[in-house]
PDB file of C-alpha atoms in Angstrom:
ATOM      1  CA  ASP N   1      -7.292  11.676   5.159  1.00  0.00           C
ATOM      2  CA  ALA N   2      -7.229  10.280   1.706  1.00  0.00           C
ATOM      3  CA  LYS N   3      -7.260  12.941  -0.916  1.00  0.00           C
ATOM      4  CA  THR N   4      -9.358  10.826  -3.381  1.00  0.00           C
ATOM      5  CA  THR N   5     -12.972   9.602  -3.932  1.00  0.00           C
ATOM      6  CA  GLN N   6     -13.823   6.404  -5.517  1.00  0.00           C
ATOM      7  CA  PRO N   7     -16.905   4.170  -5.845  1.00  0.00           C
ATOM      8  CA  THR N   8     -17.206   1.674  -3.161  1.00  0.00           C
ATOM      9  CA  SER N   9     -17.722  -1.193  -5.589  1.00  0.00           C
ATOM     10  CA  MET N  10     -17.873  -1.952  -9.369  1.00  0.00           C
ATOM     11  CA  ASP N  11     -18.455  -4.954 -11.425  1.00  0.00           C
ATOM     12  CA  CYS N  12     -17.412  -5.924 -15.146  1.00  0.00           C
ATOM     13  CA  ALA N  13     -17.854  -8.694 -17.438  1.00  0.00           C
ATOM     14  CA  GLU N  14     -14.756 -10.963 -18.153  1.00  0.00           C
ATOM     15  CA  GLY N  15     -13.156  -9.828 -21.447  1.00  0.00           C
ATOM     16  CA  ARG N  16     -14.602  -6.237 -21.475  1.00  0.00           C
ATOM     17  CA  ALA N  17     -12.590  -3.130 -20.356  1.00  0.00           C
ATOM     18  CA  ALA N  18     -12.921  -2.131 -16.668  1.00  0.00           C
ATOM     19  CA  ASN N  19     -12.900   1.631 -16.169  1.00  0.00           C
ATOM     20  CA  LEU N  20     -12.267   2.708 -12.630  1.00  0.00           C
ATOM     21  CA  PRO N  21     -13.021   6.534 -11.784  1.00  0.00           C
ATOM     22  CA  CYS N  22     -11.163   8.487  -9.181  1.00  0.00           C
ATOM     23  CA  ASN N  23     -11.872  12.061  -8.106  1.00  0.00           C
ATOM     24  CA  HIS N  24      -9.052  14.279  -6.741  1.00  0.00           C
ATOM     25  CA  SER N  25     -10.234  17.828  -6.922  1.00  0.00           C
ATOM     26  CA  THR N  26      -7.835  19.148  -4.322  1.00  0.00           C
ATOM     27  CA  ILE N  27      -4.578  17.775  -6.138  1.00  0.00           C
ATOM     28  CA  SER N  28      -1.764  20.181  -6.098  1.00  0.00           C
ATOM     29  CA  GLY N  29       0.421  20.805  -9.199  1.00  0.00           C
ATOM     30  CA  ASN N  30       3.299  18.556  -8.154  1.00  0.00           C
ATOM     31  CA  GLU N  31       1.272  15.516  -7.030  1.00  0.00           C
ATOM     32  CA  TYR N  32       1.048  12.520  -8.939  1.00  0.00           C
ATOM     33  CA  VAL N  33      -1.865  10.025  -9.461  1.00  0.00           C
ATOM     34  CA  TYR N  34      -0.865   6.552  -8.399  1.00  0.00           C
ATOM     35  CA  TRP N  35      -2.989   3.284  -8.663  1.00  0.00           C
ATOM     36  CA  TYR N  36      -2.305   0.246  -6.491  1.00  0.00           C
ATOM     37  CA  ARG N  37      -4.582  -2.984  -6.272  1.00  0.00           C
ATOM     38  CA  GLN N  38      -4.825  -5.397  -3.525  1.00  0.00           C
ATOM     39  CA  ILE N  39      -6.025  -8.989  -4.325  1.00  0.00           C
ATOM     40  CA  HIS N  40      -7.544 -10.889  -1.445  1.00  0.00           C
ATOM     41  CA  SER N  41      -5.122 -11.728   1.328  1.00  0.00           C
ATOM     42  CA  GLN N  42      -2.182 -10.340  -0.497  1.00  0.00           C
ATOM     43  CA  GLY N  43      -0.145  -7.070  -0.146  1.00  0.00           C
ATOM     44  CA  PRO N  44      -0.945  -4.131  -2.468  1.00  0.00           C
ATOM     45  CA  GLN N  45       0.490  -4.164  -5.881  1.00  0.00           C
ATOM     46  CA  TYR N  46       1.612  -1.164  -7.885  1.00  0.00           C
ATOM     47  CA  ILE N  47      -0.246  -0.717 -11.194  1.00  0.00           C
ATOM     48  CA  ILE N  48       0.703   2.673 -12.804  1.00  0.00           C
ATOM     49  CA  HIS N  49       1.152   6.426 -11.953  1.00  0.00           C
ATOM     50  CA  GLY N  50       1.075   9.742 -13.782  1.00  0.00           C
ATOM     51  CA  LEU N  51       1.318  13.455 -13.584  1.00  0.00           C
ATOM     52  CA  LYS N  52      -0.927  14.952 -16.328  1.00  0.00           C
ATOM     53  CA  ASN N  53      -0.209  12.968 -19.581  1.00  0.00           C
ATOM     54  CA  ASN N  54      -2.104   9.517 -20.192  1.00  0.00           C
ATOM     55  CA  GLU N  55       0.070   6.717 -19.296  1.00  0.00           C
ATOM     56  CA  THR N  56       0.057   2.990 -20.453  1.00  0.00           C
ATOM     57  CA  ASN N  57       1.794  -0.026 -19.307  1.00  0.00           C
ATOM     58  CA  GLU N  58       1.374  -3.852 -19.605  1.00  0.00           C
ATOM     59  CA  MET N  59      -1.213  -3.765 -16.867  1.00  0.00           C
ATOM     60  CA  ALA N  60      -3.307  -0.888 -17.356  1.00  0.00           C
ATOM     61  CA  SER N  61      -3.825   2.651 -18.976  1.00  0.00           C
ATOM     62  CA  LEU N  62      -4.299   5.817 -16.857  1.00  0.00           C
ATOM     63  CA  ILE N  63      -6.403   8.634 -18.352  1.00  0.00           C
ATOM     64  CA  ILE N  64      -5.917  11.975 -16.472  1.00  0.00           C
ATOM     65  CA  THR N  65      -8.444  14.866 -17.289  1.00  0.00           C
ATOM     66  CA  GLU N  66      -6.944  18.213 -18.373  1.00  0.00           C
ATOM     67  CA  ASP N  67      -7.693  19.970 -15.180  1.00  0.00           C
ATOM     68  CA  ARG N  68      -6.213  16.913 -13.132  1.00  0.00           C
ATOM     69  CA  LYS N  69      -9.169  16.856 -10.818  1.00  0.00           C
ATOM     70  CA  SER N  70     -10.077  13.273 -11.787  1.00  0.00           C
ATOM     71  CA  SER N  71      -8.537  10.322 -13.587  1.00  0.00           C
ATOM     72  CA  THR N  72      -9.861   6.772 -14.875  1.00  0.00           C
ATOM     73  CA  LEU N  73      -7.832   3.592 -14.616  1.00  0.00           C
ATOM     74  CA  ILE N  74      -8.628   1.280 -17.518  1.00  0.00           C
ATOM     75  CA  LEU N  75      -8.101  -2.372 -17.461  1.00  0.00           C
ATOM     76  CA  PRO N  76      -8.420  -3.134 -21.316  1.00  0.00           C
ATOM     77  CA  HIS N  77      -9.516  -6.748 -21.137  1.00  0.00           C
ATOM     78  CA  ALA N  78     -10.477  -7.717 -17.664  1.00  0.00           C
ATOM     79  CA  THR N  79      -9.977 -11.376 -16.350  1.00  0.00           C
ATOM     80  CA  LEU N  80     -11.127 -13.113 -13.272  1.00  0.00           C
ATOM     81  CA  ARG N  81      -7.649 -12.511 -11.841  1.00  0.00           C
ATOM     82  CA  ASP N  82      -8.281  -8.800 -11.793  1.00  0.00           C
ATOM     83  CA  THR N  83     -10.838  -9.065  -9.062  1.00  0.00           C
ATOM     84  CA  ALA N  84      -9.260  -6.950  -6.210  1.00  0.00           C
ATOM     85  CA  VAL N  85      -9.523  -3.770  -4.385  1.00  0.00           C
ATOM     86  CA  TYR N  86      -8.301  -0.787  -6.386  1.00  0.00           C
ATOM     87  CA  TYR N  87      -6.826   2.205  -4.525  1.00  0.00           C
ATOM     88  CA  CYS N  88      -6.330   5.581  -6.217  1.00  0.00           C
ATOM     89  CA  ILE N  89      -3.827   7.642  -4.557  1.00  0.00           C
ATOM     90  CA  VAL N  90      -2.483  11.319  -4.771  1.00  0.00           C
ATOM     91  CA  ARG N  91       1.081  11.833  -3.564  1.00  0.00           C
ATOM     92  CA  PHE N  92       4.287  13.589  -4.069  1.00  0.00           C
ATOM     93  CA  PRO N  93       7.014  11.185  -5.655  1.00  0.00           C
ATOM     94  CA  GLY N  94       9.985  10.166  -3.649  1.00  0.00           C
ATOM     95  CA  TYR N  95      10.646   8.771  -0.394  1.00  0.00           C
ATOM     96  CA  SER N  96      10.454  11.627   2.096  1.00  0.00           C
ATOM     97  CA  SER N  97       7.817  11.725   4.726  1.00  0.00           C
ATOM     98  CA  ALA N  98       5.718  14.267   2.617  1.00  0.00           C
ATOM     99  CA  SER N  99       5.485  11.547  -0.002  1.00  0.00           C
ATOM    100  CA  LYS N 100       3.769   8.880   2.087  1.00  0.00           C
ATOM    101  CA  ILE N 101       0.903   6.874   0.588  1.00  0.00           C
ATOM    102  CA  ILE N 102      -2.377   7.560   2.384  1.00  0.00           C
ATOM    103  CA  PHE N 103      -4.700   4.857   1.266  1.00  0.00           C
ATOM    104  CA  GLY N 104      -8.513   5.310   1.197  1.00  0.00           C
ATOM    105  CA  SER N 105     -11.078   2.521   1.146  1.00  0.00           C
ATOM    106  CA  GLY N 106     -10.669   1.987  -2.643  1.00  0.00           C
ATOM    107  CA  THR N 107     -13.059   0.396  -5.138  1.00  0.00           C
ATOM    108  CA  ARG N 108     -13.796  -3.349  -4.975  1.00  0.00           C
ATOM    109  CA  LEU N 109     -13.809  -4.527  -8.528  1.00  0.00           C
ATOM    110  CA  SER N 110     -15.561  -7.895  -9.160  1.00  0.00           C
ATOM    111  CA  ILE N 111     -15.089  -9.424 -12.674  1.00  0.00           C
ATOM    112  CA  ARG N 112     -18.000 -11.775 -13.533  1.00  0.00           C
ATOM    113  CA  PRO N 113     -17.512 -14.738 -15.872  1.00  0.00           C
TER     114      PRO N 113
ATOM    115  CA  GLU P   1      11.459 -11.604  -9.302  1.00  0.00           C
ATOM    116  CA  ALA P   2      12.672 -10.475  -6.202  1.00  0.00           C
ATOM    117  CA  GLU P   3      10.062 -10.060  -3.286  1.00  0.00           C
ATOM    118  CA  VAL P   4       9.627  -8.708   0.112  1.00  0.00           C
ATOM    119  CA  ALA P   5       9.505 -11.501   2.757  1.00  0.00           C
ATOM    120  CA  GLN P   6       7.510 -11.478   5.807  1.00  0.00           C
ATOM    121  CA  SER P   7       7.093 -13.915   8.760  1.00  0.00           C
ATOM    122  CA  PRO P   8       5.179 -15.355  10.263  1.00  0.00           C
ATOM    123  CA  ARG P   9       2.240 -15.118   7.766  1.00  0.00           C
ATOM    124  CA  TYR P  10      -0.275 -15.837  10.642  1.00  0.00           C
ATOM    125  CA  LYS P  11      -0.075 -15.149  14.354  1.00  0.00           C
ATOM    126  CA  ILE P  12      -2.707 -15.757  17.062  1.00  0.00           C
ATOM    127  CA  THR P  13      -1.898 -14.404  20.557  1.00  0.00           C
ATOM    128  CA  GLU P  14      -3.673 -13.617  23.807  1.00  0.00           C
ATOM    129  CA  LYS P  15      -3.930  -9.924  24.836  1.00  0.00           C
ATOM    130  CA  SER P  16      -1.190  -8.709  27.053  1.00  0.00           C
ATOM    131  CA  GLN P  17       1.367 -11.082  25.350  1.00  0.00           C
ATOM    132  CA  ALA P  18       4.189  -9.620  23.228  1.00  0.00           C
ATOM    133  CA  VAL P  19       4.396 -10.402  19.418  1.00  0.00           C
ATOM    134  CA  ALA P  20       7.114  -9.633  16.896  1.00  0.00           C
ATOM    135  CA  PHE P  21       6.941  -9.626  13.014  1.00  0.00           C
ATOM    136  CA  TRP P  22       9.948  -9.646  10.794  1.00  0.00           C
ATOM    137  CA  CYS P  23      10.405  -8.216   7.282  1.00  0.00           C
ATOM    138  CA  ASP P  24      13.283  -8.802   4.775  1.00  0.00           C
ATOM    139  CA  PRO P  25      13.021  -6.079   2.030  1.00  0.00           C
ATOM    140  CA  ILE P  26      14.061  -6.410  -1.477  1.00  0.00           C
ATOM    141  CA  SER P  27      17.831  -6.420  -1.762  1.00  0.00           C
ATOM    142  CA  GLY P  28      19.197  -2.871  -2.294  1.00  0.00           C
ATOM    143  CA  HIS P  29      16.053  -1.129  -1.163  1.00  0.00           C
ATOM    144  CA  ALA P  30      17.077   1.468   1.428  1.00  0.00           C
ATOM    145  CA  THR P  31      13.510   2.470   2.209  1.00  0.00           C
ATOM    146  CA  LEU P  32      11.347   0.242   4.239  1.00  0.00           C
ATOM    147  CA  TYR P  33       7.727   0.753   5.502  1.00  0.00           C
ATOM    148  CA  TRP P  34       5.411  -0.934   8.070  1.00  0.00           C
ATOM    149  CA  TYR P  35       1.781  -0.526   7.475  1.00  0.00           C
ATOM    150  CA  ARG P  36      -1.347  -1.782   9.350  1.00  0.00           C
ATOM    151  CA  GLN P  37      -4.454  -2.896   7.692  1.00  0.00           C
ATOM    152  CA  ILE P  38      -7.515  -3.160   9.687  1.00  0.00           C
ATOM    153  CA  LEU P  39     -10.245  -5.544   7.814  1.00  0.00           C
ATOM    154  CA  GLY P  40     -12.215  -3.462   5.447  1.00  0.00           C
ATOM    155  CA  GLN P  41      -9.966  -0.457   5.270  1.00  0.00           C
ATOM    156  CA  GLY P  42      -6.841   0.629   3.372  1.00  0.00           C
ATOM    157  CA  PRO P  43      -3.391   0.170   4.829  1.00  0.00           C
ATOM    158  CA  GLU P  44      -2.254   2.925   7.172  1.00  0.00           C
ATOM    159  CA  LEU P  45       1.598   3.731   7.436  1.00  0.00           C
ATOM    160  CA  LEU P  46       2.981   3.061  10.933  1.00  0.00           C
ATOM    161  CA  VAL P  47       6.697   3.719  10.378  1.00  0.00           C
ATOM    162  CA  GLN P  48       9.088   4.454   7.608  1.00  0.00           C
ATOM    163  CA  PHE P  49      12.911   3.699   7.709  1.00  0.00           C
ATOM    164  CA  GLN P  50      15.665   5.182   5.479  1.00  0.00           C
ATOM    165  CA  ASP P  51      18.529   2.592   6.039  1.00  0.00           C
ATOM    166  CA  GLU P  52      18.541   2.264   9.849  1.00  0.00           C
ATOM    167  CA  SER P  53      16.905   5.714  10.572  1.00  0.00           C
ATOM    168  CA  VAL P  54      13.270   6.511  11.285  1.00  0.00           C
ATOM    169  CA  VAL P  55      11.872   9.020   8.825  1.00  0.00           C
ATOM    170  CA  ASP P  56       8.271   8.833   9.889  1.00  0.00           C
ATOM    171  CA  ASP P  57       6.798   7.226  12.826  1.00  0.00           C
ATOM    172  CA  SER P  58       4.028   9.883  13.518  1.00  0.00           C
ATOM    173  CA  GLN P  59       1.409   7.060  13.388  1.00  0.00           C
ATOM    174  CA  LEU P  60       3.159   4.508  15.501  1.00  0.00           C
ATOM    175  CA  PRO P  61       1.528   3.962  19.012  1.00  0.00           C
ATOM    176  CA  LYS P  62       4.909   4.308  20.774  1.00  0.00           C
ATOM    177  CA  ASP P  63       3.369   3.235  24.126  1.00  0.00           C
ATOM    178  CA  ARG P  64       3.095  -0.262  22.988  1.00  0.00           C
ATOM    179  CA  PHE P  65       4.717  -0.533  19.329  1.00  0.00           C
ATOM    180  CA  SER P  66       8.345  -0.476  18.634  1.00  0.00           C
ATOM    181  CA  ALA P  67      10.219  -0.994  15.199  1.00  0.00           C
ATOM    182  CA  GLU P  68      13.654  -1.331  14.623  1.00  0.00           C
ATOM    183  CA  ARG P  69      16.113  -1.844  11.449  1.00  0.00           C
ATOM    184  CA  LEU P  70      19.470  -2.194  13.061  1.00  0.00           C
ATOM    185  CA  LYS P  71      21.733  -2.756  10.161  1.00  0.00           C
ATOM    186  CA  GLY P  72      19.523  -1.063   7.665  1.00  0.00           C
ATOM    187  CA  VAL P  73      18.487  -4.362   5.974  1.00  0.00           C
ATOM    188  CA  ASP P  74      15.814  -6.421   7.558  1.00  0.00           C
ATOM    189  CA  SER P  75      13.291  -5.125  10.172  1.00  0.00           C
ATOM    190  CA  THR P  76      11.291  -6.184  13.213  1.00  0.00           C
ATOM    191  CA  LEU P  77       8.107  -4.641  14.347  1.00  0.00           C
ATOM    192  CA  LYS P  78       6.983  -5.485  18.178  1.00  0.00           C
ATOM    193  CA  ILE P  79       3.838  -5.070  19.974  1.00  0.00           C
ATOM    194  CA  GLN P  80       3.955  -5.236  23.776  1.00  0.00           C
ATOM    195  CA  PRO P  81       1.447  -5.826  25.336  1.00  0.00           C
ATOM    196  CA  ALA P  82      -1.008  -6.801  22.444  1.00  0.00           C
ATOM    197  CA  GLU P  83      -4.618  -5.395  22.744  1.00  0.00           C
ATOM    198  CA  LEU P  84      -7.633  -6.811  21.014  1.00  0.00           C
ATOM    199  CA  GLY P  85      -7.820  -3.808  18.778  1.00  0.00           C
ATOM    200  CA  ASP P  86      -4.429  -4.631  17.318  1.00  0.00           C
ATOM    201  CA  SER P  87      -6.091  -7.640  15.375  1.00  0.00           C
ATOM    202  CA  ALA P  88      -5.151  -6.622  11.820  1.00  0.00           C
ATOM    203  CA  MET P  89      -2.762  -7.350   8.752  1.00  0.00           C
ATOM    204  CA  TYR P  90       0.667  -5.960   9.199  1.00  0.00           C
ATOM    205  CA  LEU P  91       2.377  -5.302   5.844  1.00  0.00           C
ATOM    206  CA  CYS P  92       5.920  -4.485   5.089  1.00  0.00           C
ATOM    207  CA  ALA P  93       6.999  -2.614   1.892  1.00  0.00           C
ATOM    208  CA  SER P  94      10.353  -1.350   0.430  1.00  0.00           C
ATOM    209  CA  SER P  95      11.367   0.886  -2.313  1.00  0.00           C
ATOM    210  CA  LEU P  96      14.492   2.316  -3.817  1.00  0.00           C
ATOM    211  CA  VAL P  97      16.018   5.519  -2.988  1.00  0.00           C
ATOM    212  CA  ASP P  98      15.424   6.993  -6.279  1.00  0.00           C
ATOM    213  CA  ARG P  99      12.928   9.695  -7.183  1.00  0.00           C
ATOM    214  CA  ALA P 100      12.590   8.410 -10.620  1.00  0.00           C
ATOM    215  CA  SER P 101      11.581   4.918  -9.274  1.00  0.00           C
ATOM    216  CA  ASP P 102       9.689   5.161  -5.995  1.00  0.00           C
ATOM    217  CA  THR P 103       7.315   2.194  -6.422  1.00  0.00           C
ATOM    218  CA  GLN P 104       6.604   0.481  -3.243  1.00  0.00           C
ATOM    219  CA  TYR P 105       6.772  -3.277  -3.250  1.00  0.00           C
ATOM    220  CA  PHE P 106       4.575  -5.029  -0.652  1.00  0.00           C
ATOM    221  CA  GLY P 107       5.185  -8.255   1.090  1.00  0.00           C
ATOM    222  CA  PRO P 108       2.361 -10.659   1.766  1.00  0.00           C
ATOM    223  CA  GLY P 109       1.709  -9.506   5.326  1.00  0.00           C
ATOM    224  CA  THR P 110       1.301 -11.082   8.693  1.00  0.00           C
ATOM    225  CA  ARG P 111      -2.218 -11.458   9.799  1.00  0.00           C
ATOM    226  CA  LEU P 112      -2.465 -11.007  13.646  1.00  0.00           C
ATOM    227  CA  THR P 113      -5.368 -12.163  15.797  1.00  0.00           C
ATOM    228  CA  VAL P 114      -5.614 -11.080  19.403  1.00  0.00           C
ATOM    229  CA  LEU P 115      -7.783 -13.149  21.538  1.00  0.00           C
TER     230      LEU P 115
END
């Protein structure tokens, strides 16, 4: 079972910041928070990941609470192309069987013009 | 930018027939994954390879599914015989063997419809 809880759906106006929440209250000390998204009829796409510090890249920012029990993915200026299902995942880094990605149902983000 | 290639993109078959999907990972990626995604759900890992060896196939229905990566590069996933419940998107992903960079890159998937 997925270790995260996300809202089923959200919407955001184009040009505004989209803030996607994720709860992961059972996260262990060495597990990272990863975000992927899946645009309709495509494979999932990696967005960002972090352990405990806030992270930012060209796509998004990741804010992790101090207790690490929740996080927020921020798309600073949402565009119509950001319409997708966003998956919040908790996992150990690496490539062993213990590091496998377990996807939940994700949040369906709709960007309105 | 290098991409994971999959073929075919779409496959329609009748139940009890055999089907096969092919995946070519990004060059240099030693780890390869096959996922199944049922409509409305997130992808579920079926099998993971490290080079030509299976790392995890605990969720692979071995009575009808098989996967191979003979030379540690491209891979084939086979279903024989196909059942109605196998209708889904089959995704392939690959990643480097590098703890500092374990991003999985996904292909476009093969959408299977079993009639």
